[in-house]
Amino acid sequence: MYIGVDCGTQSTKVVVLDVEGERILGEASRPHRLIEGENGRREQRPGEWVEALRGALNEAVARAGIDSRAIRAIGVSGQQHGMVALDARGEPVHPAKLWCDTETAAQNAELVARLGGEAGCLDKLGLVLQTGYTASKLAWLRDTRPDAYHRIDSLLLPHDYLNFWLTGERVTEAGDASGTGYFDTRSRRWREDVFAEIAPELDPPRVLPRLIEAHEPAGKVRPELARELGLANDVLVSSGGGDNMLGAIGTGNIRPGLVTLSLGTSGTVCAHSPEPVVPDSAMVANFCSSNGGWLPLVCTMNVTSATTRVRELFGLDLASFGERLASAPIGAEGVTVLPFFNGERVPMLPEATGSFLGLTSVNTTQANLCRAVVEGATFGMRYGLELLGGLAEGASQIRLIGGGAKSPVWRQMVADITGTQVICPEITDAAALGAALQAAWCHQREQGVTLEQLCTRLVHLDERSLADPDPASVAAYQGVYARYREALAERHAVA
């Protein structure tokens, strides 16, 4: 039995995977609070992640109906880029600033300039710094909270922090480290010279976690914690990784030819590559994967976070929102939404706000506004897919995950807007499954078990979710997408 954990923006989810039985035996989740403020501040308290993990793990094991001592390993997926700065006692010096925090836009722009612009970033890091990466968060803390900054003893990412709580070890792996902004994604090593530009007072060997390979264990669950959770004394904790990396594993996207698209709080599009990618666009992140390869990735910041705002504005539950969505025509009768409530990363508009365009006395209906915000979020994903170029053009299938993937109307919309067949894994919360699969790989690797074998056996596709692009709808969306691109150009000068 193996445990998979996904610490996301809204909640921590836990699944219990029976590898021999090839099924999920139990799952549970616990919510987190989001601290929001002016200027794009979005933070969380790491202690809430710990309590959510503790509660969800106990409930998932109880639902599985197993003896907790049968668990052999735990894998942890975490929201990328979050800054968890700890003091010498292992306590946070400040709430964790999250991936969707855009308060550090000025610091990011300054860092990009100091590193030599986009060309300098690519030369040093293999990618271009974005607002939201960990680097600008650290620079912000130095600029605005010097007392907290000078107490830093170690810098971790969210999944690293949960591994630290589980094992007492301060380690990380290349996939999640790729999103820090001070890691060379081609050579898979810390760039201490870049780190010195951001935090000259901090000693990299002391404050940065030790790098391990994706197949290596982070450690074993601490004895006192194992007793508390009812676990055996030798439970391994795998390296874990960022939610995008573990989500790719959970969809079986560990070889070329597939695309994983996530309709979560944020949106991501990624494709596996066996070698580093030199992107044509600064918005494509040449991240490492959490299974030894690379995972070129594009991230948008407003997907279900945007649709939820409109749904809640009208006081609709999910079923009613889905009915409104389905009842409106393609193009929402001329309504266009640029859903940049959280700013945006792709296109690179960290200080943007949401826009509702084309409203008239005739087309301003609940149904059209619901349809338009979903279309706007999906057009952002197509924009990102186009940036991946050849890695995505040859893809025969998009594997769709995240909360939005549960909507049949949205699945068909993705197929029609991208012109590509769409299918969901049976488990659309793929990051937790990917974490459990990585844990099983870590535990069974010495017996010759490969991650490919585990994915082949345990990543099951839901044939009922299959959506083929409808030629008439594909044609209709070409014009609607062109309208979206025109709105981007007019309001934000985005080509």
mmCIF file of C-alpha atoms in Angstrom, residues 195-372:
data_model
loop_
_atom_site.group_PDB
_atom_site.id
_atom_site.type_symbol
_atom_site.label_atom_id
_atom_site.label_comp_id
_atom_site.label_asym_id
_atom_site.label_seq_id
_atom_site.Cartn_x
_atom_site.Cartn_y
_atom_site.Cartn_z
ATOM 1 C CA PHE A 195 21.183 33.108 -5.708
ATOM 2 C CA ALA A 196 23.818 35.634 -4.591
ATOM 3 C CA GLU A 197 22.162 38.277 -6.794
ATOM 4 C CA ILE A 198 18.888 37.671 -4.953
ATOM 5 C CA ALA A 199 20.043 37.066 -1.376
ATOM 6 C CA PRO A 200 23.708 38.040 -0.947
ATOM 7 C CA GLU A 201 23.604 37.685 2.869
ATOM 8 C CA LEU A 202 22.511 34.027 2.752
ATOM 9 C CA ASP A 203 24.893 31.087 2.354
ATOM 10 C CA PRO A 204 23.531 28.752 -0.367
ATOM 11 C CA PRO A 205 25.048 25.491 0.948
ATOM 12 C CA ARG A 206 23.452 26.191 4.327
ATOM 13 C CA VAL A 207 20.016 27.459 3.352
ATOM 14 C CA LEU A 208 19.239 25.530 0.152
ATOM 15 C CA PRO A 209 18.001 21.939 0.449
ATOM 16 C CA ARG A 210 20.173 19.048 -0.681
ATOM 17 C CA LEU A 211 19.350 17.879 -4.215
ATOM 18 C CA ILE A 212 18.401 14.232 -4.698
ATOM 19 C CA GLU A 213 17.398 12.240 -7.776
ATOM 20 C CA ALA A 214 13.716 11.635 -8.507
ATOM 21 C CA HIS A 215 13.984 7.935 -7.690
ATOM 22 C CA GLU A 216 15.773 8.502 -4.365
ATOM 23 C CA PRO A 217 13.956 8.607 -1.027
ATOM 24 C CA ALA A 218 13.835 11.873 0.881
ATOM 25 C CA GLY A 219 14.123 9.753 4.017
ATOM 26 C CA LYS A 220 11.926 7.725 6.359
ATOM 27 C CA VAL A 221 9.005 8.920 8.433
ATOM 28 C CA ARG A 222 10.303 10.150 11.805
ATOM 29 C CA PRO A 223 9.811 7.464 14.507
ATOM 30 C CA GLU A 224 7.686 9.677 16.776
ATOM 31 C CA LEU A 225 5.467 10.716 13.850
ATOM 32 C CA ALA A 226 5.180 7.138 12.640
ATOM 33 C CA ARG A 227 3.904 6.133 16.097
ATOM 34 C CA GLU A 228 1.415 9.007 16.094
ATOM 35 C CA LEU A 229 0.066 8.071 12.644
ATOM 36 C CA GLY A 230 0.089 4.335 13.335
ATOM 37 C CA LEU A 231 2.694 3.635 10.657
ATOM 38 C CA ALA A 232 5.479 1.067 10.628
ATOM 39 C CA ASN A 233 8.987 2.256 11.528
ATOM 40 C CA ASP A 234 10.497 1.958 8.041
ATOM 41 C CA VAL A 235 8.040 3.895 5.843
ATOM 42 C CA LEU A 236 9.916 5.608 2.999
ATOM 43 C CA VAL A 237 9.116 9.099 1.788
ATOM 44 C CA SER A 238 9.922 9.500 -1.908
ATOM 45 C CA SER A 239 11.497 12.607 -3.412
ATOM 46 C CA GLY A 240 8.068 13.978 -4.347
ATOM 47 C CA GLY A 241 7.822 16.996 -6.627
ATOM 48 C CA GLY A 242 5.756 19.895 -7.885
ATOM 49 C CA ASP A 243 2.087 19.315 -8.615
ATOM 50 C CA ASN A 244 2.620 19.713 -12.362
ATOM 51 C CA MET A 245 5.392 17.120 -12.382
ATOM 52 C CA LEU A 246 3.456 14.604 -10.291
ATOM 53 C CA GLY A 247 0.291 15.349 -12.283
ATOM 54 C CA ALA A 248 2.168 14.379 -15.449
ATOM 55 C CA ILE A 249 3.155 11.060 -13.849
ATOM 56 C CA GLY A 250 -0.454 10.543 -12.760
ATOM 57 C CA THR A 251 -1.597 10.839 -16.382
ATOM 58 C CA GLY A 252 1.136 8.571 -17.734
ATOM 59 C CA ASN A 253 2.802 11.520 -19.483
ATOM 60 C CA ILE A 254 6.353 10.237 -19.076
ATOM 61 C CA ARG A 255 7.156 9.753 -22.778
ATOM 62 C CA PRO A 256 6.954 11.987 -25.890
ATOM 63 C CA GLY A 257 3.685 12.252 -27.832
ATOM 64 C CA LEU A 258 1.244 13.128 -25.067
ATOM 65 C CA VAL A 259 0.081 16.428 -23.634
ATOM 66 C CA THR A 260 -1.301 16.892 -20.126
ATOM 67 C CA LEU A 261 -3.639 19.835 -19.663
ATOM 68 C CA SER A 262 -4.830 20.765 -16.191
ATOM 69 C CA LEU A 263 -8.040 22.703 -15.556
ATOM 70 C CA GLY A 264 -7.363 23.460 -11.906
ATOM 71 C CA THR A 265 -7.226 26.678 -9.905
ATOM 72 C CA SER A 266 -4.526 27.550 -12.416
ATOM 73 C CA GLY A 267 -4.058 25.940 -15.806
ATOM 74 C CA THR A 268 -1.032 24.093 -17.092
ATOM 75 C CA VAL A 269 -0.043 22.527 -20.380
ATOM 76 C CA CYS A 270 2.979 20.257 -20.435
ATOM 77 C CA ALA A 271 4.646 17.652 -22.615
ATOM 78 C CA HIS A 272 7.450 15.213 -21.816
ATOM 79 C CA SER A 273 10.868 15.682 -23.387
ATOM 80 C CA PRO A 274 13.884 13.360 -22.975
ATOM 81 C CA GLU A 275 16.234 16.356 -23.198
ATOM 82 C CA PRO A 276 16.287 20.038 -22.246
ATOM 83 C CA VAL A 277 14.285 22.368 -24.469
ATOM 84 C CA VAL A 278 15.414 25.760 -25.711
ATOM 85 C CA PRO A 279 12.073 27.588 -25.847
ATOM 86 C CA ASP A 280 11.133 30.120 -28.513
ATOM 87 C CA SER A 281 9.114 32.019 -25.925
ATOM 88 C CA ALA A 282 10.051 33.237 -22.459
ATOM 89 C CA MET A 283 6.642 32.021 -21.302
ATOM 90 C CA VAL A 284 7.593 28.358 -21.831
ATOM 91 C CA ALA A 285 9.349 27.025 -18.739
ATOM 92 C CA ASN A 286 12.023 24.422 -19.437
ATOM 93 C CA PHE A 287 11.308 22.573 -16.193
ATOM 94 C CA CYS A 288 12.733 19.200 -15.255
ATOM 95 C CA SER A 289 10.296 16.361 -14.675
ATOM 96 C CA SER A 290 10.057 14.351 -11.462
ATOM 97 C CA ASN A 291 11.006 11.117 -13.182
ATOM 98 C CA GLY A 292 14.382 12.008 -14.688
ATOM 99 C CA GLY A 293 13.505 13.830 -17.926
ATOM 100 C CA TRP A 294 12.194 17.306 -18.732
ATOM 101 C CA LEU A 295 8.702 18.743 -18.682
ATOM 102 C CA PRO A 296 8.406 21.942 -20.772
ATOM 103 C CA LEU A 297 5.421 23.704 -19.308
ATOM 104 C CA VAL A 298 3.159 26.718 -19.728
ATOM 105 C CA CYS A 299 1.106 27.959 -16.787
ATOM 106 C CA THR A 300 -1.900 30.281 -16.770
ATOM 107 C CA MET A 301 -3.123 31.675 -13.467
ATOM 108 C CA ASN A 302 -6.885 31.919 -14.009
ATOM 109 C CA VAL A 303 -8.905 28.794 -14.720
ATOM 110 C CA THR A 304 -11.309 27.413 -12.103
ATOM 111 C CA SER A 305 -10.329 30.343 -9.874
ATOM 112 C CA ALA A 306 -11.930 32.576 -12.542
ATOM 113 C CA THR A 307 -14.965 30.419 -13.266
ATOM 114 C CA THR A 308 -15.632 30.058 -9.544
ATOM 115 C CA ARG A 309 -15.706 33.848 -9.111
ATOM 116 C CA VAL A 310 -18.413 34.192 -11.773
ATOM 117 C CA ARG A 311 -20.333 31.183 -10.479
ATOM 118 C CA GLU A 312 -20.338 32.529 -6.926
ATOM 119 C CA LEU A 313 -21.192 36.038 -8.127
ATOM 120 C CA PHE A 314 -24.475 34.609 -9.462
ATOM 121 C CA GLY A 315 -24.974 32.339 -6.438
ATOM 122 C CA LEU A 316 -24.929 29.201 -8.596
ATOM 123 C CA ASP A 317 -23.967 25.691 -7.532
ATOM 124 C CA LEU A 318 -21.849 23.603 -9.899
ATOM 125 C CA ALA A 319 -24.846 21.888 -11.493
ATOM 126 C CA SER A 320 -26.630 25.179 -12.205
ATOM 127 C CA PHE A 321 -23.425 26.742 -13.545
ATOM 128 C CA GLY A 322 -23.039 23.756 -15.876
ATOM 129 C CA GLU A 323 -26.608 24.206 -17.122
ATOM 130 C CA ARG A 324 -25.998 27.888 -17.897
ATOM 131 C CA LEU A 325 -22.727 27.001 -19.631
ATOM 132 C CA ALA A 326 -24.378 24.402 -21.843
ATOM 133 C CA SER A 327 -27.337 26.602 -22.754
ATOM 134 C CA ALA A 328 -25.264 29.453 -24.240
ATOM 135 C CA PRO A 329 -23.958 29.203 -27.812
ATOM 136 C CA ILE A 330 -20.316 29.069 -28.912
ATOM 137 C CA GLY A 331 -18.952 32.595 -28.620
ATOM 138 C CA ALA A 332 -21.489 33.608 -25.944
ATOM 139 C CA GLU A 333 -23.281 35.910 -28.405
ATOM 140 C CA GLY A 334 -20.310 38.244 -28.640
ATOM 141 C CA VAL A 335 -19.209 38.348 -24.985
ATOM 142 C CA THR A 336 -15.446 38.014 -24.475
ATOM 143 C CA VAL A 337 -13.819 37.591 -21.072
ATOM 144 C CA LEU A 338 -10.157 38.155 -20.302
ATOM 145 C CA PRO A 339 -10.299 36.377 -16.925
ATOM 146 C CA PHE A 340 -7.166 37.869 -15.366
ATOM 147 C CA PHE A 341 -8.506 38.232 -11.818
ATOM 148 C CA ASN A 342 -5.142 37.096 -10.399
ATOM 149 C CA GLY A 343 -2.996 38.923 -12.923
ATOM 150 C CA GLU A 344 -1.603 36.536 -15.525
ATOM 151 C CA ARG A 345 1.577 34.636 -16.286
ATOM 152 C CA VAL A 346 0.730 33.546 -19.846
ATOM 153 C CA PRO A 347 0.353 36.022 -21.461
ATOM 154 C CA MET A 348 2.917 37.750 -19.228
ATOM 155 C CA LEU A 349 0.598 40.265 -17.517
ATOM 156 C CA PRO A 350 1.241 40.059 -13.754
ATOM 157 C CA GLU A 351 -0.626 43.279 -12.977
ATOM 158 C CA ALA A 352 -3.612 42.713 -15.301
ATOM 159 C CA THR A 353 -7.212 42.650 -14.100
ATOM 160 C CA GLY A 354 -10.292 40.861 -15.412
ATOM 161 C CA SER A 355 -12.226 42.322 -18.364
ATOM 162 C CA PHE A 356 -15.744 41.598 -19.654
ATOM 163 C CA LEU A 357 -16.026 42.883 -23.213
ATOM 164 C CA GLY A 358 -18.750 43.135 -25.827
ATOM 165 C CA LEU A 359 -21.626 43.415 -23.368
ATOM 166 C CA THR A 360 -24.941 44.728 -24.709
ATOM 167 C CA SER A 361 -28.496 44.981 -23.394
ATOM 168 C CA VAL A 362 -29.280 41.818 -25.347
ATOM 169 C CA ASN A 363 -26.359 39.471 -24.596
ATOM 170 C CA THR A 364 -25.732 40.281 -20.925
ATOM 171 C CA THR A 365 -27.205 37.097 -19.490
ATOM 172 C CA GLN A 366 -26.055 34.672 -16.828
ATOM 173 C CA ALA A 367 -25.649 31.961 -19.457
ATOM 174 C CA ASN A 368 -23.448 34.080 -21.731
ATOM 175 C CA LEU A 369 -21.260 35.347 -18.889
ATOM 176 C CA CYS A 370 -20.791 31.797 -17.594
ATOM 177 C CA ARG A 371 -19.956 30.562 -21.081
ATOM 178 C CA ALA A 372 -17.616 33.449 -21.831
#
